[in-house]
mmCIF file of C-alpha atoms and ligand atoms in Angstrom:
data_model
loop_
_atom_site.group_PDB
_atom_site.id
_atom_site.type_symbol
_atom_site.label_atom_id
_atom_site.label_comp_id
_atom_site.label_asym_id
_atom_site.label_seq_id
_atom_site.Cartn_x
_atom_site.Cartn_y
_atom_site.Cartn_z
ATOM 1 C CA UNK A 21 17.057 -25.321 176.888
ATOM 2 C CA UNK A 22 15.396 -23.187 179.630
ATOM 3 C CA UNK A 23 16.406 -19.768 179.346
ATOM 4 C CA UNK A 24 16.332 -19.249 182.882
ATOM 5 C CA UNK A 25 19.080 -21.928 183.189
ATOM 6 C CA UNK A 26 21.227 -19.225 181.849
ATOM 7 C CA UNK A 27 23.639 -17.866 183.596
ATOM 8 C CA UNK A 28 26.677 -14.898 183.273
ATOM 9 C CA UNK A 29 29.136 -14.837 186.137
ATOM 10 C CA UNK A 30 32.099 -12.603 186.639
ATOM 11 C CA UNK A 31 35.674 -12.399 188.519
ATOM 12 C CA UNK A 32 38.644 -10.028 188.769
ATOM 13 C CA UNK A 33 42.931 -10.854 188.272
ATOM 14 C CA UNK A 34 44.663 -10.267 191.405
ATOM 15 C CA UNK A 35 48.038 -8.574 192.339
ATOM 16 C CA UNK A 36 49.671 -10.132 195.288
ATOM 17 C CA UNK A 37 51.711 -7.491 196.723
ATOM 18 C CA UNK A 38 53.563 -9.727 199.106
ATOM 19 C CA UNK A 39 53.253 -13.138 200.908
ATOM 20 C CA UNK A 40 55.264 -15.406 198.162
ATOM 21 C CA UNK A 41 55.132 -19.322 198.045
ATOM 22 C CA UNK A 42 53.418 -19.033 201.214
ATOM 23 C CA UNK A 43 49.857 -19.988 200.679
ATOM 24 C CA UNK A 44 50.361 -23.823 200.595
ATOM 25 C CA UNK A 45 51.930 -23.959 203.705
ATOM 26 C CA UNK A 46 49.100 -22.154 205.680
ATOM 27 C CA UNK A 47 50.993 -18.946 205.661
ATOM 28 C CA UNK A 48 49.820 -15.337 205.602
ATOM 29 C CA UNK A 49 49.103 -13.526 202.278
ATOM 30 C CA UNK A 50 48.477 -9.695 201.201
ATOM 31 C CA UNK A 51 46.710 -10.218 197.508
ATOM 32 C CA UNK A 52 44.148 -7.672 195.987
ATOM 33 C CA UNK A 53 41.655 -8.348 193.449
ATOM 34 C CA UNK A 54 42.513 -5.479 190.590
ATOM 35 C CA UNK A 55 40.243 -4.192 187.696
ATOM 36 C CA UNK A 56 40.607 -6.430 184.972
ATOM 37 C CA UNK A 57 38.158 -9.433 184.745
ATOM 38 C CA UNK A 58 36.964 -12.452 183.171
ATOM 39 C CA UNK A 59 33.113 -13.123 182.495
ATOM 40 C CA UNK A 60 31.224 -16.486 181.763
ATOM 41 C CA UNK A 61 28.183 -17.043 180.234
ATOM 42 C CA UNK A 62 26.928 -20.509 180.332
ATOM 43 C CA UNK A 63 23.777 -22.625 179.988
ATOM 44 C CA UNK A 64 23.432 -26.448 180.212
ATOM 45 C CA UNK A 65 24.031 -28.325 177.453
ATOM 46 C CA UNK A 66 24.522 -31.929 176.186
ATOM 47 C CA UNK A 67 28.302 -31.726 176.831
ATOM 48 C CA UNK A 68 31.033 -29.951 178.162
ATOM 49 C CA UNK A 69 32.273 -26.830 175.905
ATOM 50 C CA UNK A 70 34.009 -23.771 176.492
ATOM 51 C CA UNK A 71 34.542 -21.098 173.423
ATOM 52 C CA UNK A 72 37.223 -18.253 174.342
ATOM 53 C CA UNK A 73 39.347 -16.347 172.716
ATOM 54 C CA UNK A 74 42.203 -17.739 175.220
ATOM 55 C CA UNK A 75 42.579 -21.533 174.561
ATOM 56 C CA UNK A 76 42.738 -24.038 177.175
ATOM 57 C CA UNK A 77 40.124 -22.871 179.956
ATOM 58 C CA UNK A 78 38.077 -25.436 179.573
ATOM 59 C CA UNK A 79 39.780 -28.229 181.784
ATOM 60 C CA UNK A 80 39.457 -25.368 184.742
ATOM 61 C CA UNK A 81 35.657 -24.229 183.740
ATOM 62 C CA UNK A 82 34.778 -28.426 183.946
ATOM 63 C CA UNK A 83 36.338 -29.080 186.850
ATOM 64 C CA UNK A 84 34.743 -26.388 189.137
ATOM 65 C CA UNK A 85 31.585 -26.735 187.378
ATOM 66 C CA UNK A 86 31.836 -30.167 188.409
ATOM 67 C CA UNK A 87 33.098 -29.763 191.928
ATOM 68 C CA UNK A 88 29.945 -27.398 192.218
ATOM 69 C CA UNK A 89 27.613 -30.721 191.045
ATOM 70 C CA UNK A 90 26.768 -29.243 188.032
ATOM 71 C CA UNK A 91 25.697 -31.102 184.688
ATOM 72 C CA UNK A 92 27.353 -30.570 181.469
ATOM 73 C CA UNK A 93 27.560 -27.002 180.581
ATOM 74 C CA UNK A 94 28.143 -24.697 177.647
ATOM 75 C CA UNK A 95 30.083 -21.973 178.575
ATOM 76 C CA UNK A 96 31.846 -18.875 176.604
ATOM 77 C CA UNK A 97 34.560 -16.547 178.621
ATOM 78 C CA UNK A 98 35.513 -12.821 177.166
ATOM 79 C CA UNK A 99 38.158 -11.690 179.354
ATOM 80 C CA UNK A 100 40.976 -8.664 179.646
ATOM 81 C CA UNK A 101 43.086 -11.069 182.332
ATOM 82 C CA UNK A 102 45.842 -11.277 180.572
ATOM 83 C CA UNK A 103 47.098 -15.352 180.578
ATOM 84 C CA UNK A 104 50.165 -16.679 181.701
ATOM 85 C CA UNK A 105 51.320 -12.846 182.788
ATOM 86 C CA UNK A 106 51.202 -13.071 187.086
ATOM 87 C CA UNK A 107 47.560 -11.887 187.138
ATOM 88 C CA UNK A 108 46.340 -15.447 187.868
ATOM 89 C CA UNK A 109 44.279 -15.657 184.679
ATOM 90 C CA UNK A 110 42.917 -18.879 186.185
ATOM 91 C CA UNK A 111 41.559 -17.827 188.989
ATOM 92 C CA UNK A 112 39.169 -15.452 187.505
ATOM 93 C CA UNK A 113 37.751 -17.917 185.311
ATOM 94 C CA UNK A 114 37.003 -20.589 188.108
ATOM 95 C CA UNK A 115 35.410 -18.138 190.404
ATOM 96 C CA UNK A 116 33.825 -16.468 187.473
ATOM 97 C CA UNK A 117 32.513 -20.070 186.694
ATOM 98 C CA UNK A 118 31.408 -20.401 190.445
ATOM 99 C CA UNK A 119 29.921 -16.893 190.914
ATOM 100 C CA UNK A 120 27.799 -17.540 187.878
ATOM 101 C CA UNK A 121 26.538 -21.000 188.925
ATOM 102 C CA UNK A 122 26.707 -21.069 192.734
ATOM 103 C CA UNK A 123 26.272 -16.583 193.433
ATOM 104 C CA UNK A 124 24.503 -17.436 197.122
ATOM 105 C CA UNK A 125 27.351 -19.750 198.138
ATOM 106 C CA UNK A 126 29.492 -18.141 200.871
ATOM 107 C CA UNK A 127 32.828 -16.849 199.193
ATOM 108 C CA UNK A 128 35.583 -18.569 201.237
ATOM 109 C CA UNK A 129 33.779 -21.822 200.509
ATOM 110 C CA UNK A 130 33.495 -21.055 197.016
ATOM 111 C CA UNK A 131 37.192 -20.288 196.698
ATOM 112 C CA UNK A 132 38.166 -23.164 198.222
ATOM 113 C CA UNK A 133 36.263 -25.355 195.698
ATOM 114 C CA UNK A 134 38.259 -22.975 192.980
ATOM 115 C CA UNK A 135 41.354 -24.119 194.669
ATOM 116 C CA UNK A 136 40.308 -28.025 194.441
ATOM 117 C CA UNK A 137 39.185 -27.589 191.238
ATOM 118 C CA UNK A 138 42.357 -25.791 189.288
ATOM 119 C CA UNK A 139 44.390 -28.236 191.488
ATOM 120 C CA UNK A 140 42.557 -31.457 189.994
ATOM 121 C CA UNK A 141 42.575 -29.973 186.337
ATOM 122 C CA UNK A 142 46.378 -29.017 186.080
ATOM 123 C CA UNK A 143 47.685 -31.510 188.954
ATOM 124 C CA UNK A 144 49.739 -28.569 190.941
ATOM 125 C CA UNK A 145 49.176 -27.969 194.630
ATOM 126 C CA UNK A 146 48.451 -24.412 194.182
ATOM 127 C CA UNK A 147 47.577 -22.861 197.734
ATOM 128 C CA UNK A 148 44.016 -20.994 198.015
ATOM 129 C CA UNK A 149 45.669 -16.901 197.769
ATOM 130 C CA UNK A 150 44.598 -16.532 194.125
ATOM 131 C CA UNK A 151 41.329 -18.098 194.429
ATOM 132 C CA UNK A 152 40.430 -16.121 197.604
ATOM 133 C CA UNK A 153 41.291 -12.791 196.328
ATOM 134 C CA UNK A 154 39.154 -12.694 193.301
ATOM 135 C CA UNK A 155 36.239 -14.108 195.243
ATOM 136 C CA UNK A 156 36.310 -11.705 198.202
ATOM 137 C CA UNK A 157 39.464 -8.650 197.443
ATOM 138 C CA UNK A 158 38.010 -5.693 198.022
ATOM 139 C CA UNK A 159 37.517 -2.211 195.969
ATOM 140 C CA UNK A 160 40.270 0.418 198.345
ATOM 141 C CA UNK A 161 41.316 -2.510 199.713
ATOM 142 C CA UNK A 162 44.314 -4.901 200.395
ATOM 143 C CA UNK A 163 43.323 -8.549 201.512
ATOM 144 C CA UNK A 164 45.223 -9.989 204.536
ATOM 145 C CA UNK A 165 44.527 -13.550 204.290
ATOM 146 C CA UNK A 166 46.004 -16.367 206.715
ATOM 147 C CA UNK A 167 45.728 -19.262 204.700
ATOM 148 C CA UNK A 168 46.098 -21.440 207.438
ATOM 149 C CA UNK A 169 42.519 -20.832 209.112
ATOM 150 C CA UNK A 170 41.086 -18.478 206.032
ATOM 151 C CA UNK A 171 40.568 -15.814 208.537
ATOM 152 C CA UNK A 172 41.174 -12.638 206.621
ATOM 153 C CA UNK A 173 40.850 -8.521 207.129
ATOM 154 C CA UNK A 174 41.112 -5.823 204.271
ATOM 155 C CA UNK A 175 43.882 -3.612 204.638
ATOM 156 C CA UNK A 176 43.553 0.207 203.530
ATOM 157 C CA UNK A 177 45.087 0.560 200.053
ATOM 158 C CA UNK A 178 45.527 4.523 199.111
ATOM 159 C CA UNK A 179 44.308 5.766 196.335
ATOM 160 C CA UNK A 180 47.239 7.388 195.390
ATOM 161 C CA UNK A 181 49.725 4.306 195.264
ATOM 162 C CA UNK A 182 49.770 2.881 191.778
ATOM 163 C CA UNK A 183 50.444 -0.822 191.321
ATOM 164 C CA UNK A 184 52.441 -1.401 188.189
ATOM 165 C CA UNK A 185 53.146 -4.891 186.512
ATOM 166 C CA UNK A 186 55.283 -5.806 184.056
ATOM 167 C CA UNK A 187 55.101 -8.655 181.716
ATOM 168 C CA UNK A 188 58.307 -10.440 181.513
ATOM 169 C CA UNK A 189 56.875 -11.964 178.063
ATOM 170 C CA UNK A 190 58.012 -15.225 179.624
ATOM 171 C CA UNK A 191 54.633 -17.003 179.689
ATOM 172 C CA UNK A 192 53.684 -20.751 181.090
ATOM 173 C CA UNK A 193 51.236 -22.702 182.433
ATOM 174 C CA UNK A 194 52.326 -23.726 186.220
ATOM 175 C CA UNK A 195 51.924 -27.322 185.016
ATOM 176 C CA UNK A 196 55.256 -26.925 183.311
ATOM 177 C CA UNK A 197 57.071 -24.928 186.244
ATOM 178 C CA UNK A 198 58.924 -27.097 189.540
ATOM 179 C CA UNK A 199 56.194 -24.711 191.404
ATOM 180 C CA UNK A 200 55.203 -28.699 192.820
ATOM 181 C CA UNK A 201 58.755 -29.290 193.816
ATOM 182 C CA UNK A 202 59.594 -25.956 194.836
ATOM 183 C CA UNK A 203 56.402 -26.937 197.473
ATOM 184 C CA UNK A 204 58.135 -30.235 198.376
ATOM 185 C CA UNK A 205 61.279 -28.835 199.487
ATOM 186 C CA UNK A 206 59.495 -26.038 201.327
ATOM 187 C CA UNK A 207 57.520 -28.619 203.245
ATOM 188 C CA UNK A 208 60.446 -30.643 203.931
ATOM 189 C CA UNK A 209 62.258 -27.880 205.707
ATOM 190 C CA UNK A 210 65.024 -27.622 202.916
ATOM 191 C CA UNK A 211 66.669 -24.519 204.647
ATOM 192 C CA UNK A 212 67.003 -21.856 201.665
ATOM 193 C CA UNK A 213 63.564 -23.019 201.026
ATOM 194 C CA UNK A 214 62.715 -22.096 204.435
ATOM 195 C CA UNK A 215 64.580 -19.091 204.745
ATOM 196 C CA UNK A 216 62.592 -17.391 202.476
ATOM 197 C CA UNK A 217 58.995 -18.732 204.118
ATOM 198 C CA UNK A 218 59.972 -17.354 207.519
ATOM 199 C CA UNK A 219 61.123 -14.089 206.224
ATOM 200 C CA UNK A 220 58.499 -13.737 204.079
ATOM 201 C CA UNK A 221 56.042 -14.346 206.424
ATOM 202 C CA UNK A 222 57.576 -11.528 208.709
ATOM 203 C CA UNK A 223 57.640 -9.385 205.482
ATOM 204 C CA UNK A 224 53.827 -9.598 205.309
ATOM 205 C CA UNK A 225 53.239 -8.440 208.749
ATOM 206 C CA UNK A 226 55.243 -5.734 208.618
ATOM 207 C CA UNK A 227 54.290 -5.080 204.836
ATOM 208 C CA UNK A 228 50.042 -4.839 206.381
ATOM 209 C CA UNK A 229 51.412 -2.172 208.842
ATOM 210 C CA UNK A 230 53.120 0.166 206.931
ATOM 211 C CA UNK A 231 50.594 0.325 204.882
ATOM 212 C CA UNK A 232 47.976 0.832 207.397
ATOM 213 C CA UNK A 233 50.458 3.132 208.818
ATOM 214 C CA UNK A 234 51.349 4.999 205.491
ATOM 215 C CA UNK A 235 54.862 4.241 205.405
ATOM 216 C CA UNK A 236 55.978 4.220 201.932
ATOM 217 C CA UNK A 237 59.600 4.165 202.001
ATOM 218 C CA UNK A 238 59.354 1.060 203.903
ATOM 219 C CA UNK A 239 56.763 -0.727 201.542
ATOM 220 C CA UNK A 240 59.167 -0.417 198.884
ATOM 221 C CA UNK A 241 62.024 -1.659 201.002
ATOM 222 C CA UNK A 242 59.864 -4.820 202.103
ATOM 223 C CA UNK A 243 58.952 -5.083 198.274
ATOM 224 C CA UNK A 244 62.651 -5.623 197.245
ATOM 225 C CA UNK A 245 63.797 -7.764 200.509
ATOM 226 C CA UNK A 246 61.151 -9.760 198.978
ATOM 227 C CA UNK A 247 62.169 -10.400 195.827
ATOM 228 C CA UNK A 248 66.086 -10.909 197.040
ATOM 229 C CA UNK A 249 65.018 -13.592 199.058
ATOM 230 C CA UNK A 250 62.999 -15.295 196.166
ATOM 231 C CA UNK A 251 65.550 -14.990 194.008
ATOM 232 C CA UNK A 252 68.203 -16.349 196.330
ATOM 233 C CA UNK A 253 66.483 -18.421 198.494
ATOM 234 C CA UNK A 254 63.379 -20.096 196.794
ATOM 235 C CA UNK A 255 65.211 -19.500 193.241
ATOM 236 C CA UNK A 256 62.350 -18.463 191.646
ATOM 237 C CA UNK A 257 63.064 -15.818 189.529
ATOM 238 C CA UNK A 258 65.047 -15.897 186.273
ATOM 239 C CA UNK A 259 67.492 -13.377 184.771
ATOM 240 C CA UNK A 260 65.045 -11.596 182.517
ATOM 241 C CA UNK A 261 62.950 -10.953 185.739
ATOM 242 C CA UNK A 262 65.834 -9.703 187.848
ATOM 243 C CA UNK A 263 66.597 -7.160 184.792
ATOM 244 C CA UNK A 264 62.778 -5.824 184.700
ATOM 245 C CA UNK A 265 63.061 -5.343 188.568
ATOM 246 C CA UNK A 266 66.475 -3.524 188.622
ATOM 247 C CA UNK A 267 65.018 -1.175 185.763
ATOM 248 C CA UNK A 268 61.609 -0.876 187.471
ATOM 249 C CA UNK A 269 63.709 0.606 190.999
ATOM 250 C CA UNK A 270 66.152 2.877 188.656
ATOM 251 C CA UNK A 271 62.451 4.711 187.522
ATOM 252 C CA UNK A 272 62.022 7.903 189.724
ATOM 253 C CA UNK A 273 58.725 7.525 192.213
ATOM 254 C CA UNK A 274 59.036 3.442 192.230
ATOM 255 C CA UNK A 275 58.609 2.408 195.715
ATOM 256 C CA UNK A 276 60.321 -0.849 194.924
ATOM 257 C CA UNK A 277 59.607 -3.904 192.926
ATOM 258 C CA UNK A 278 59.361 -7.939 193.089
ATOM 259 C CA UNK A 279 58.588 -10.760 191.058
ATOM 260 C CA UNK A 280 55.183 -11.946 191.143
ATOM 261 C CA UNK A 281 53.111 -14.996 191.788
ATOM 262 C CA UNK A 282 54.427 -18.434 191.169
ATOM 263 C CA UNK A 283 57.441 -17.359 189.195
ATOM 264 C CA UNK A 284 59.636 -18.729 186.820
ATOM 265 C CA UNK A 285 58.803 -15.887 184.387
ATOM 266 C CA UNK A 286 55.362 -14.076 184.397
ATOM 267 C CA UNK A 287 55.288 -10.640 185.865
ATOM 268 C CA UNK A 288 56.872 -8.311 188.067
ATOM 269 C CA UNK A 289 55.191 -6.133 190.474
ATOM 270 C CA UNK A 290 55.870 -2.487 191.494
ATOM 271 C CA UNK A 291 54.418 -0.107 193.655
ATOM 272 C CA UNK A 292 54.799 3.906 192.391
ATOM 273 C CA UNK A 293 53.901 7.165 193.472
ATOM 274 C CA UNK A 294 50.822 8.902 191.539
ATOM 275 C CA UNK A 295 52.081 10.479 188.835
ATOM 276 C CA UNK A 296 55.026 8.307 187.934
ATOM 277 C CA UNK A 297 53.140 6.376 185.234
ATOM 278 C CA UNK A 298 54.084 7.935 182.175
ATOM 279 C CA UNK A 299 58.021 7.639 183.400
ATOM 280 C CA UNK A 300 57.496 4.189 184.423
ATOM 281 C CA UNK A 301 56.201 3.270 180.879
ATOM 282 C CA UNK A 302 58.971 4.807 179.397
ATOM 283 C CA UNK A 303 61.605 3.298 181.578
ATOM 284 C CA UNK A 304 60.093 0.284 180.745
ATOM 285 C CA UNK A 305 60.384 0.426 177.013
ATOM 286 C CA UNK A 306 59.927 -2.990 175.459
ATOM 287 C CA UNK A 307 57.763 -4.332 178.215
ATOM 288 C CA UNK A 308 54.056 -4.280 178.525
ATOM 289 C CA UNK A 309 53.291 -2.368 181.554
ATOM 290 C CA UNK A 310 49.834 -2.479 183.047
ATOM 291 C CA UNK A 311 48.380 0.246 185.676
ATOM 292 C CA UNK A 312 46.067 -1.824 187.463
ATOM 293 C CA UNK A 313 43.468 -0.494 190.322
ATOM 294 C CA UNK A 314 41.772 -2.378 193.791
ATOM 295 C CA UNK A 315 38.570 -3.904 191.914
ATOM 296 C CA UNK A 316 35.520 -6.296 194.334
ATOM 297 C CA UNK A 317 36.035 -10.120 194.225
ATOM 298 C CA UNK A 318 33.125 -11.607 192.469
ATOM 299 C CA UNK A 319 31.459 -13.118 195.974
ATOM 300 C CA UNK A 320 31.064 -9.154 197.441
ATOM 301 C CA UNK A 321 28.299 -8.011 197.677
HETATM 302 C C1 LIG B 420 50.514 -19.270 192.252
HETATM 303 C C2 LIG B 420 49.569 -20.161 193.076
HETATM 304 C C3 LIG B 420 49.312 -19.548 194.458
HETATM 305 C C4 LIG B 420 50.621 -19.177 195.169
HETATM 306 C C5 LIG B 420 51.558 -18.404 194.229
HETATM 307 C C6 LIG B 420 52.905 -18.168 194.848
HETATM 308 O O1 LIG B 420 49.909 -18.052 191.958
HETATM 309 O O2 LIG B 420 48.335 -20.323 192.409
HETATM 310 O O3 LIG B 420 48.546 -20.424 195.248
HETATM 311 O O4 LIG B 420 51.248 -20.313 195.679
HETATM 312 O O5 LIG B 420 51.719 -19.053 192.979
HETATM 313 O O6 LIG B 420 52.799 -17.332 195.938
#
């Protein structure tokens, strides 16, 4: 085996801080790639292999090495995404995969391979948001993503606002989640279902602004309109998850809170003032909280 057919590539989780169940319907997303990442080593090999310390990565690693027109690989992933916990685990492995065997290819286009790929290897018609953030989020930087025609702007993010996010414990693979029929009825106009896109998608706009404009009060405010309406309208959420976000606003400097990514368990997201950690953590007792910070998607360069 050539040595120079070696190859290491690496990817960020992302946050989403608002723009839920969205993506698949070509709406408008605010995600941000966040400092904790997934690297892949890999060199070709006589068949497909994937040695991790988190078990079953390697029907995702195949299928975008594959969608990339690459030959059997051996690959090994070391990682601090935590799996199954809202940071979209799987999305830093694919584009870690594609960074590391495709690094010239334009990002979008490389996310959108991601996006094929984790939808052949699971079978759910997860939208592009993940993908696209930890290809091309940006360090200081929010990513406003219309998923619709991929055009996308970075948003501002301070410094000084902490993103929080809680593990709910409750841990699954979307495979075994009604995120596919959740997408169905969505499509189909069901009108809870809908209720919750169009607000959302008004919540996102409004969400970009006050941040650009510096409006905190009112982040936090769109942060728990949000999770109302995906608890009540999309039924999303679960009763663990509305417990972690009632305890996460009763914490002194939380903004406000939602649940996180697909749902149905995983995490919850908050938004604090600096300096709040150490009273967040401790309001939080029980539940793994993790400070996370803007990080660059693997594609920037
Ligand atoms: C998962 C999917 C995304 C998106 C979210 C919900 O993270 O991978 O495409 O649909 O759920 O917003």
């Amino acid at each position: 085996m050539a040595a120079d057919d070696a190859w290491t590539g690496r990817a960020p989780g992302r946050v989403n801080l608002i723009g839920e169940h969205v993506d698949y319907l070509g709406g408008v997303v605010l995600p941000a790639a966040v400092d904790r990442f997934t690297t892949v080593t890999g060199a070709p090999a006589e068949r497909w292999s994937l040695v991790s310390e988190v078990p079953d990565g390697l029907p995702y690693a195949h299928a975008i090495a594959e969608e990339l027109g690459a030959p059997p690989q051996a690959m090994q992933a070391r990682s601090d995404v935590p799996p199954g916990a809202g940071l979209s685990s799987s999305a830093a492995l694919l584009v870690a995969v594609a960074a590391g065997l495709r690094p010239e290819m334009d990002g979008a286009a490389a996310a959108l391979a991601c996006q094929r790929a984790e939808q052949r290897a699971t079978g759910v018609h997860v939208g592009v948001m993940d993908q696209f953030a930890a290809a091309l989020g940006r360090r200081g930087s929010a990513l406003l993503l219309d998923c619709g025609t991929l055009e996308h702007r970075l948003v501002p993010f301070p410094d000084d606002l902490v993103i929080a996010v809680i593990d709910s414990g409750v841990h699954r693979s979307l495979a075994e989640t009604p995120y596919n029929q959740r997408r169905l009825e969505a499509e189909r106009g069901m009108p809870k279902r809908r209720r919750h896109v169009d607000s959302e998608l008004d919540r996102v706009r409004a969400f970009a602004d006050a941040l650009e404009a510096d409006e905190r009060d009112r982040l936090g405010e769109l942060l728990s309109a949000s999770h109302r309406s995906l608890r009540d309208d999309f039924e999303v959420s679960t009763p663990v998850v509305d417990a972690l976000v009632e305890r996460a606003c009763a914490v002194p400097g939380c903004l406000g809170a939602r649940i996180m990514g697909a749902g149905f368990g995983g995490s919850v997201l908050a938004l604090l003032h600096a300096g709040a950690e150490a009273g967040f953590a401790a309001g939080l007792e029980g539940s793994p909280v993790r400070f996370c910070r803007t990080a660059d998607g693997a594609y920037v360069r």
